[in-house]
Tab-separated table of N, CA and C in Angstrom:
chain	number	residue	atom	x	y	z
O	11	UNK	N	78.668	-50.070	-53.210
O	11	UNK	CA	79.595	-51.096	-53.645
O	11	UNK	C	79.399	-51.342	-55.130
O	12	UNK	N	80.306	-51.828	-55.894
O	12	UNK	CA	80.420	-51.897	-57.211
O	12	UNK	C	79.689	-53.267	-57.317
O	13	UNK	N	79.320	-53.485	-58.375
O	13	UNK	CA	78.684	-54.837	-58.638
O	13	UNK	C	79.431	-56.270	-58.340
O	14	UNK	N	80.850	-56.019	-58.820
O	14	UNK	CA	81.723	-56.741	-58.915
O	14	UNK	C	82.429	-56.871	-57.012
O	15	UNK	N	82.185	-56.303	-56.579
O	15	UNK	CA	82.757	-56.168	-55.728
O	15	UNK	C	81.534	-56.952	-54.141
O	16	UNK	N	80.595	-57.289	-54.941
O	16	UNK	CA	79.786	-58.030	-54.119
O	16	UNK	C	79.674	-59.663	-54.020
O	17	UNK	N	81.078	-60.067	-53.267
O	17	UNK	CA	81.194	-61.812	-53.309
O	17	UNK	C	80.222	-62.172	-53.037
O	18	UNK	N	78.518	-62.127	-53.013
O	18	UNK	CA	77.849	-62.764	-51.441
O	18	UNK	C	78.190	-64.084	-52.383
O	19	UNK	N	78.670	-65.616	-53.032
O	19	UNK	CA	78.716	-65.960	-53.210
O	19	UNK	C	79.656	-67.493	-52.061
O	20	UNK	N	80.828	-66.241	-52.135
O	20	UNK	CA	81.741	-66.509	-51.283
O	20	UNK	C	81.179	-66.112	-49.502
O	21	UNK	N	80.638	-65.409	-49.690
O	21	UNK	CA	80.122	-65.468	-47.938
O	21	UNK	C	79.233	-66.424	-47.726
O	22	UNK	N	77.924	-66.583	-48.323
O	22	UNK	CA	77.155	-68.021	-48.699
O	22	UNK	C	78.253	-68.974	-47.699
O	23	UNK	N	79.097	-69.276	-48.522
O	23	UNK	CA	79.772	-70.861	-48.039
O	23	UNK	C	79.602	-70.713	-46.969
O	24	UNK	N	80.536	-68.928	-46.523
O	24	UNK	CA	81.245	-68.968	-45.422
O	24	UNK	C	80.405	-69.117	-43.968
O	25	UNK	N	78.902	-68.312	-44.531
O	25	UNK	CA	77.712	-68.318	-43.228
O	25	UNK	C	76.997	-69.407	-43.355
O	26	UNK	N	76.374	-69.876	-44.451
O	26	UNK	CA	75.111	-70.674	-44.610
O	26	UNK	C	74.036	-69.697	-44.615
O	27	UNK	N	74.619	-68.632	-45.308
O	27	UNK	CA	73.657	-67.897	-46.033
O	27	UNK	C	73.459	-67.802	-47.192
O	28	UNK	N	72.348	-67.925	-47.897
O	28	UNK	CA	72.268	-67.957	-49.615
O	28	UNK	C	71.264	-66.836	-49.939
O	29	UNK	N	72.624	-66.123	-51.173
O	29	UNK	CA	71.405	-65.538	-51.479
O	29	UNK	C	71.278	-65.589	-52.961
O	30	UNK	N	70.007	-65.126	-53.227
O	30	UNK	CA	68.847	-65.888	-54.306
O	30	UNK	C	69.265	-64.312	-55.719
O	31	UNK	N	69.610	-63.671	-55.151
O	31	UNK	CA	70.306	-62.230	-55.969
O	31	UNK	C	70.510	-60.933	-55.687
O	32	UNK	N	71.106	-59.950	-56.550
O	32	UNK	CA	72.241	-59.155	-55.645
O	32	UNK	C	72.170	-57.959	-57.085
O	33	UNK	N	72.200	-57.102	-57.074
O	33	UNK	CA	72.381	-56.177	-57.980
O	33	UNK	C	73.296	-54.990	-57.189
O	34	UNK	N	73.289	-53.477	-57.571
O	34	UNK	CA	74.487	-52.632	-57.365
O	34	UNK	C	73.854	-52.045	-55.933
O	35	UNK	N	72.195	-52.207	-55.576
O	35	UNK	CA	71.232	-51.726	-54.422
O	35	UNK	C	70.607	-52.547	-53.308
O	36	UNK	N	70.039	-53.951	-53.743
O	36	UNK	CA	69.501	-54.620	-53.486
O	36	UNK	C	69.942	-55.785	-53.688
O	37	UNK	N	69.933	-56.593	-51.945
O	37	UNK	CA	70.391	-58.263	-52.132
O	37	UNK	C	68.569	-58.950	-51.531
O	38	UNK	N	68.594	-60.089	-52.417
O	38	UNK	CA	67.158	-60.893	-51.740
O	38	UNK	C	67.812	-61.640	-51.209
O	39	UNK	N	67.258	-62.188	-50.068
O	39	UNK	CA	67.856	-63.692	-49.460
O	39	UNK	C	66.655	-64.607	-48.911
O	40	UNK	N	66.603	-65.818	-49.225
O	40	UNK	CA	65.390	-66.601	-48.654
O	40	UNK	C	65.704	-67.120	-47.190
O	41	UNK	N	65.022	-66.400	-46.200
O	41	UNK	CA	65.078	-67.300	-45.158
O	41	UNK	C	64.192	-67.780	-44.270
O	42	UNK	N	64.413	-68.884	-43.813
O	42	UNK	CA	63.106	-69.860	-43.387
O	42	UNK	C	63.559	-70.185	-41.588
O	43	UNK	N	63.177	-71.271	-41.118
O	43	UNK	CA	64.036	-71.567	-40.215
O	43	UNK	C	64.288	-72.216	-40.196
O	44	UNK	N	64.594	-73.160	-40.974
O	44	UNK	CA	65.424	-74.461	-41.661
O	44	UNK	C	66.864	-74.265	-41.997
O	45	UNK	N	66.979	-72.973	-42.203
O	45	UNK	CA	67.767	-71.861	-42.652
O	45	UNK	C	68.989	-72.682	-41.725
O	46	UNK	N	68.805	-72.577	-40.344
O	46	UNK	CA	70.390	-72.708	-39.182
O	46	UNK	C	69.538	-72.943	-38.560
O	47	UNK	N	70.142	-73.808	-37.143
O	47	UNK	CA	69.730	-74.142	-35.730
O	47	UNK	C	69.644	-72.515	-35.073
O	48	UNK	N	70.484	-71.538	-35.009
O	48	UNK	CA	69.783	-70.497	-34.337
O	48	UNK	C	68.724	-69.292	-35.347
O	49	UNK	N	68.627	-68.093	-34.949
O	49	UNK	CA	67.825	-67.127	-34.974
O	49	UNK	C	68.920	-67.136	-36.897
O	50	UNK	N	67.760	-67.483	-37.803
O	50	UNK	CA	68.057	-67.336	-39.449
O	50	UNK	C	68.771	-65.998	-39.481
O	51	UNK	N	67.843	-65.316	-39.415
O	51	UNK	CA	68.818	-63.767	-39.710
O	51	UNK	C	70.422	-63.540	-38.957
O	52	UNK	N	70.595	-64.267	-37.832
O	52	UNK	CA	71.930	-63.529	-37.452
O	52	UNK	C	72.681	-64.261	-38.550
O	53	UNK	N	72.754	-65.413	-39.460
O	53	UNK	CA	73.546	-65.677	-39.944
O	53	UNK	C	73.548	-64.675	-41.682
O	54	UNK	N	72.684	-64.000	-42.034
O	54	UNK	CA	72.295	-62.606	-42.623
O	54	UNK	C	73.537	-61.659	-41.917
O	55	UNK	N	73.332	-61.455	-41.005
O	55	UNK	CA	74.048	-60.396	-39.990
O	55	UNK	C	75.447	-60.795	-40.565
O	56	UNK	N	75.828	-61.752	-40.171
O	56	UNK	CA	77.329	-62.065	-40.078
O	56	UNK	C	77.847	-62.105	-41.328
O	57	UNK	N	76.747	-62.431	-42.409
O	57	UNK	CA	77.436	-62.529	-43.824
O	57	UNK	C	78.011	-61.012	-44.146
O	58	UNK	N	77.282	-60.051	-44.159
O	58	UNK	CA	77.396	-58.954	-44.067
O	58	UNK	C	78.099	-58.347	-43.264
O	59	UNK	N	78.314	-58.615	-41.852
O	59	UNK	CA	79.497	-57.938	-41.158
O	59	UNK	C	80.515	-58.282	-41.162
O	60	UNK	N	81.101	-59.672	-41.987
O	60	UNK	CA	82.065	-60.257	-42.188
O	60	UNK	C	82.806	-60.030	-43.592
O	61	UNK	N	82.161	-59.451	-44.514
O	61	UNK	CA	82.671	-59.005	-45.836
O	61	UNK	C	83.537	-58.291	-45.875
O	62	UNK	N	84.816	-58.572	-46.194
O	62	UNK	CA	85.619	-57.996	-46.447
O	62	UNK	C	85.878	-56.593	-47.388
O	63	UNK	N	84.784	-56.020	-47.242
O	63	UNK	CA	84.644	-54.698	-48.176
O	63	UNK	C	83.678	-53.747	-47.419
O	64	UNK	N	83.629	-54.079	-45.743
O	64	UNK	CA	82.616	-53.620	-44.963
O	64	UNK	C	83.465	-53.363	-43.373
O	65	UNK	N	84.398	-54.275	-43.512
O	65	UNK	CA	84.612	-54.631	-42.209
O	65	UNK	C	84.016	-53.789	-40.749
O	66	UNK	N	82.915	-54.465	-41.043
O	66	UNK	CA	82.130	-54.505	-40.273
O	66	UNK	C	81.185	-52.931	-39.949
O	67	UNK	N	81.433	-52.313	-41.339
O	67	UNK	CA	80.856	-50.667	-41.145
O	67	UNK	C	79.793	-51.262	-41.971
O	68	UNK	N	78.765	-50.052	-41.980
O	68	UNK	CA	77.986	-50.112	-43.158
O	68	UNK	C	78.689	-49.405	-44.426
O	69	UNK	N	77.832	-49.583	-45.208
O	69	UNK	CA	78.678	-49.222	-46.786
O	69	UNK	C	77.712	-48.407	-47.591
O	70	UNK	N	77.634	-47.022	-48.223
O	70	UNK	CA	77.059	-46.472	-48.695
O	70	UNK	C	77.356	-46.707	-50.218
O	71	UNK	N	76.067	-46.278	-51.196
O	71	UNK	CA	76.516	-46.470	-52.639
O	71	UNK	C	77.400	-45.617	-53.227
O	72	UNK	N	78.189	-46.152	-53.798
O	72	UNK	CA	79.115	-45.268	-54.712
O	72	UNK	C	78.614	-44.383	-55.613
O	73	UNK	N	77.702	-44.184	-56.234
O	73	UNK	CA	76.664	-43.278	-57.141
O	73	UNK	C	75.448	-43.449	-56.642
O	74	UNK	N	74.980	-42.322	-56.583
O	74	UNK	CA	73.577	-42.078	-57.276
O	74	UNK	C	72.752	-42.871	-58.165
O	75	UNK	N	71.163	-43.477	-58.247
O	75	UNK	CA	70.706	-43.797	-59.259
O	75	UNK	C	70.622	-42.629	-60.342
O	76	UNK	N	70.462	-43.212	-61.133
O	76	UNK	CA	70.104	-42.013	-62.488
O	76	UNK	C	68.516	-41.610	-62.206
O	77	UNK	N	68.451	-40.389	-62.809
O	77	UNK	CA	67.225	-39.813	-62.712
O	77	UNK	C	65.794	-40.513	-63.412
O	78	UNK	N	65.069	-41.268	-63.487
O	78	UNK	CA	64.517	-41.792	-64.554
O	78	UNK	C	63.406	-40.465	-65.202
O	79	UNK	N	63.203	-40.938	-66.583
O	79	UNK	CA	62.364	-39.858	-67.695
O	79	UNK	C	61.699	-40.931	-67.873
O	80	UNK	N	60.054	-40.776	-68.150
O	80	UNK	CA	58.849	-41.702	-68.343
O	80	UNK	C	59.166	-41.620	-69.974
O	81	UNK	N	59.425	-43.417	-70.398
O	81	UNK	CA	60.133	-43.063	-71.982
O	81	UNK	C	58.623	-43.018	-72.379
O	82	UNK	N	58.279	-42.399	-73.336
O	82	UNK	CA	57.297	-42.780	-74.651
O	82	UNK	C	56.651	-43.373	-75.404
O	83	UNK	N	55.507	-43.911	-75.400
O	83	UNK	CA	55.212	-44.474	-75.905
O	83	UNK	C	54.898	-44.849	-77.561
O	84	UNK	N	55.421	-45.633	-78.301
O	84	UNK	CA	55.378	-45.937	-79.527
O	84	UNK	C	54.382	-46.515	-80.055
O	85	UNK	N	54.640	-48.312	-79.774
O	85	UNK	CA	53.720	-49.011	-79.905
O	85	UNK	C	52.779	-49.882	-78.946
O	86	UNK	N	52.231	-50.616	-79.157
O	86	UNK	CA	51.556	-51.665	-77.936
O	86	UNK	C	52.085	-52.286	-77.728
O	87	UNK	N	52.272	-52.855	-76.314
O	87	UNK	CA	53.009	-53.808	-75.988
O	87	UNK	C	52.547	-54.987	-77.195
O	88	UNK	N	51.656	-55.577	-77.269
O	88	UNK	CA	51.405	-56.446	-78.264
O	88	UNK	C	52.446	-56.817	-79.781
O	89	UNK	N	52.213	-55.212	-80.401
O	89	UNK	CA	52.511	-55.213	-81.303
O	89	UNK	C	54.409	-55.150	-80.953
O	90	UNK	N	54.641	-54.986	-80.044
O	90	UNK	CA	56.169	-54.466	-80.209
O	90	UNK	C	56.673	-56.047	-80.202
O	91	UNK	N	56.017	-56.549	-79.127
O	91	UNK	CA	56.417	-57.863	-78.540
O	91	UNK	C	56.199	-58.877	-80.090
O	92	UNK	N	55.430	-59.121	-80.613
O	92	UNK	CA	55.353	-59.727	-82.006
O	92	UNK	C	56.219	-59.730	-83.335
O	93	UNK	N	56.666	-58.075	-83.317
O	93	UNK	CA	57.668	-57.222	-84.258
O	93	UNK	C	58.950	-58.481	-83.858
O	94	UNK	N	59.887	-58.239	-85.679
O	94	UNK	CA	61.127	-58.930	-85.838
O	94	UNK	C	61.886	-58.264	-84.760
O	95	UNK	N	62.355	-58.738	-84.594
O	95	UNK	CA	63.291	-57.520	-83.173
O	95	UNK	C	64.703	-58.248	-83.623
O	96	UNK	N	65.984	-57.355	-82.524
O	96	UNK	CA	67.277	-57.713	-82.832
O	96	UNK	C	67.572	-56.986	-81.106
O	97	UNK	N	69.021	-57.877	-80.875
O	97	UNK	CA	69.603	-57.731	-79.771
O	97	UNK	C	70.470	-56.719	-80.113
O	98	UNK	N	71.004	-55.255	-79.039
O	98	UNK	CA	71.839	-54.290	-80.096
O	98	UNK	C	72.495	-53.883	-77.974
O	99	UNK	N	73.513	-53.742	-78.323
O	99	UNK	CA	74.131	-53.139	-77.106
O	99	UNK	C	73.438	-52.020	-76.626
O	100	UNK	N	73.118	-51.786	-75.320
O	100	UNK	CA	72.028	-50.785	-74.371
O	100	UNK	C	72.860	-49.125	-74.772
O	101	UNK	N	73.779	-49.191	-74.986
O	101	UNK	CA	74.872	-48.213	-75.155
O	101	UNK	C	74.040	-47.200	-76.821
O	102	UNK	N	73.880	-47.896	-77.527
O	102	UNK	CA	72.917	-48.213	-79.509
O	102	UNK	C	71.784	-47.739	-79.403
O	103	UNK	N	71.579	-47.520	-78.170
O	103	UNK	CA	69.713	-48.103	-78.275
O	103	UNK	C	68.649	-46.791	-78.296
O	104	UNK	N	69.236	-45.555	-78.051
O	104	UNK	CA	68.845	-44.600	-77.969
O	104	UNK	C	67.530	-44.468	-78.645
O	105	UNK	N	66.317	-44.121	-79.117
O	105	UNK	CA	65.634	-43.484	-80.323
O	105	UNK	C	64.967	-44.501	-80.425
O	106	UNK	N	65.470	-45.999	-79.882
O	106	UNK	CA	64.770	-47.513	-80.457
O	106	UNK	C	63.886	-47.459	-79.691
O	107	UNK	N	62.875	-48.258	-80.283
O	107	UNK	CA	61.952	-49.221	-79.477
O	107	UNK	C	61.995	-50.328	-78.966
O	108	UNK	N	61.364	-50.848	-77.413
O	108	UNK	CA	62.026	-52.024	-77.132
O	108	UNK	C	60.920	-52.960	-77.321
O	109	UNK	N	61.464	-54.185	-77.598
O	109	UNK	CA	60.905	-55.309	-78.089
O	109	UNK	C	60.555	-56.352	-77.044
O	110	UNK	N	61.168	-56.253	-76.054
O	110	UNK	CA	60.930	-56.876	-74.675
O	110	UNK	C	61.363	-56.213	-73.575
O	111	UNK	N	61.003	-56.293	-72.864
O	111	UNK	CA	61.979	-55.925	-71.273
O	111	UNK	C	62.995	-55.980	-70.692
O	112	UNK	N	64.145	-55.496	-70.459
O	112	UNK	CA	65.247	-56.158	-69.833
O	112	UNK	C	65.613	-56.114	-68.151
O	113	UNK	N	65.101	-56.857	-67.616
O	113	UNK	CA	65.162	-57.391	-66.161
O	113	UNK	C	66.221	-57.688	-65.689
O	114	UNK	N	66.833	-58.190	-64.569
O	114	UNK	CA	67.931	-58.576	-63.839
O	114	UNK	C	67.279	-59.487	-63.405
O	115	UNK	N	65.807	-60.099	-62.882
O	115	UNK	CA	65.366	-61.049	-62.112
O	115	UNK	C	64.066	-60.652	-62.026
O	116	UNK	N	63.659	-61.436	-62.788
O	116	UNK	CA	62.209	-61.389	-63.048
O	116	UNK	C	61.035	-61.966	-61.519
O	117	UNK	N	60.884	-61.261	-60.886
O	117	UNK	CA	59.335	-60.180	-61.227
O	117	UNK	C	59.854	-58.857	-61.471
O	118	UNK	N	61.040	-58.930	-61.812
O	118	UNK	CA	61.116	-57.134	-61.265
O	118	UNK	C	60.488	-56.529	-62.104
O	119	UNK	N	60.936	-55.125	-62.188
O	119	UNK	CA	60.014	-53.857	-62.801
O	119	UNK	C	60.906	-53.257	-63.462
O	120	UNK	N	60.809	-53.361	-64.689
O	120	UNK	CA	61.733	-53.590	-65.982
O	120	UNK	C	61.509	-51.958	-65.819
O	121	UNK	N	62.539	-51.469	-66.575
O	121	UNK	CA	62.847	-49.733	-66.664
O	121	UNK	C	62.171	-49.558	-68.056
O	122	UNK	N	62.103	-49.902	-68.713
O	122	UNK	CA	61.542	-49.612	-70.243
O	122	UNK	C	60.643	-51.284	-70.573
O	123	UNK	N	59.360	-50.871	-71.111
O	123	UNK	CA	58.660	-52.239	-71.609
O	123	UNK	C	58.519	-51.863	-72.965
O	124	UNK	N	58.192	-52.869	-73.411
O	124	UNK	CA	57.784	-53.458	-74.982
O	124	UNK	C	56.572	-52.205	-75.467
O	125	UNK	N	57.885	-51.801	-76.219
O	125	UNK	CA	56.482	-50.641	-77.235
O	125	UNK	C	56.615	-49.266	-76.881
O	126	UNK	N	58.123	-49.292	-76.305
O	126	UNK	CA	58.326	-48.125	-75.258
O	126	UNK	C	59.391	-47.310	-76.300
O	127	UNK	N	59.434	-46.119	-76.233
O	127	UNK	CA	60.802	-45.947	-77.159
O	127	UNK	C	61.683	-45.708	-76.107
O	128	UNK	N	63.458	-45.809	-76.110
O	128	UNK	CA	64.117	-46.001	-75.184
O	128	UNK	C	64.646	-44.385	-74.945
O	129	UNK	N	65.336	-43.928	-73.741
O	129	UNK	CA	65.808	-42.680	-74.058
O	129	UNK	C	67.158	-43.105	-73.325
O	130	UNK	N	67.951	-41.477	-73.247
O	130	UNK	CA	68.867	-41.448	-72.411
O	130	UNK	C	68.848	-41.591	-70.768
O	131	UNK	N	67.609	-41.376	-70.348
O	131	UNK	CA	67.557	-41.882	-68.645
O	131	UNK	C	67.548	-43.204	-68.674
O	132	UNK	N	66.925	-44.309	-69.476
O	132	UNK	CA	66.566	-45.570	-69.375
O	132	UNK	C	67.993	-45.802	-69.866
O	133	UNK	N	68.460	-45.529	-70.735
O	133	UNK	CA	69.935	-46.213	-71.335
O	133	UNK	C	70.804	-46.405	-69.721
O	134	UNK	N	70.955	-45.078	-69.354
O	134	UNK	CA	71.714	-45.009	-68.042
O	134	UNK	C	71.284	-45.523	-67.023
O	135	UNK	N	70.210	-45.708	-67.009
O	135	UNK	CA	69.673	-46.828	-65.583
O	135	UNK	C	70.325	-48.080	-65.785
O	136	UNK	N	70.104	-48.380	-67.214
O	136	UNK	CA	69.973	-50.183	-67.413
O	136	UNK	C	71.602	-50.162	-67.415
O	137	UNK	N	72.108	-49.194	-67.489
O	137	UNK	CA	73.958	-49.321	-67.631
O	137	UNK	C	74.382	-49.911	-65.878
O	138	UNK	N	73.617	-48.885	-65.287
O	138	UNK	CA	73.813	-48.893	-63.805
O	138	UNK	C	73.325	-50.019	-63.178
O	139	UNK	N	72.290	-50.778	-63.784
O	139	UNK	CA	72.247	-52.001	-63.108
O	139	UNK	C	73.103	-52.981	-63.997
O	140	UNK	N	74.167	-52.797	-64.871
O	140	UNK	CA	74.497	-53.861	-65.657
O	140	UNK	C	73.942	-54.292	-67.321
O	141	UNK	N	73.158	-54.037	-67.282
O	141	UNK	CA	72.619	-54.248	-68.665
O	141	UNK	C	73.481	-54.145	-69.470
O	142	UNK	N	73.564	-55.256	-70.319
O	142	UNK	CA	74.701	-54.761	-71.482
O	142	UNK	C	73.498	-54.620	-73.090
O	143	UNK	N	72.922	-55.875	-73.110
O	143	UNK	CA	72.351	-55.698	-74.566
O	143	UNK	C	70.875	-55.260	-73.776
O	144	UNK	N	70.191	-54.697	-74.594
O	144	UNK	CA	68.578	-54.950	-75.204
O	144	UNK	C	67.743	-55.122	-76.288
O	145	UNK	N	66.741	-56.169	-75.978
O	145	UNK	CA	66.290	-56.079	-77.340
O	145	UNK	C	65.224	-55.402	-78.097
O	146	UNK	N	65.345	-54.871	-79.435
O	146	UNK	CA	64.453	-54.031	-79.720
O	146	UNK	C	63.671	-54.190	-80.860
O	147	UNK	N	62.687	-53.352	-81.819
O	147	UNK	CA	62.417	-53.467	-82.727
O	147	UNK	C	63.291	-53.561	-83.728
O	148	UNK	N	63.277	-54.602	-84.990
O	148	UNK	CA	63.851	-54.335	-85.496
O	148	UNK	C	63.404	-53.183	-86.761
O	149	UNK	N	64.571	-52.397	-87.460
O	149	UNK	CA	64.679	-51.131	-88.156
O	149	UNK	C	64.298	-52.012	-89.906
């Protein structure tokens, strides 16, 4: 499914399911049993079999992840993270070094860290989850 194409926002209302975030692979959802009077997960179930972009099948991804390449190391995280840095569209970023991490939802496991130089596998990952800017050393 396309990014855009994932209401769980609108199913939320519709189940009394919430969820906590959602990218192009992976949805988290917190559930407790406070959650609903019955079994928490069937109302999980129903959000999902009720989506109008499923009806009621499962749904495979539209692409492939990108291949990832272990980017390079430049500098120390230390030193990168300290450096003047600048925000530059993920699209720019080729050859740069990054100045911080760019996450979707932090704890995650950032595709490129601080001190890393960026390449073309990392550009295309961070496209594929959305990423628009990152920030990097500045030149």
């Amino acid at each position: 499914m396309e990014k855009a194409d994932l209401s769980l926002p609108k199913i939320s209302e519709k189940t009394n399911a919430e969820c906590e975030f959602c990218d192009r692979d992976f949805v988290v959802m917190m559930v407790t049993p406070e959650n609903s009077d019955g079994d928490p997960l069937e109302a999980v179930k129903r959000a999902f079999v009720s989506h109008d972009k499923t009806d009621g099948k499962s749904v495979a991804p539209i692409t492939a992840l990108p291949v990832f390449v272990l980017p390079e190391k430049r500098l120390s995280v230390r030193q990168a993270v300290f450096c003047s840095s600048e925000s530059i569209p993920v699209e720019n970023s080729v050859g740069r070094v990054a100045a911080s991490p760019a996450v979707a939802c932090p704890p995650a496991v950032p595709v490129v860290i601080s001190g890393e130089i960026i390449n073309e596998s990392t550009v295309e990952i961070m496209k594929y989850y959305g990423t628009e800017y990152v920030r990097v050393v500045a030149e």
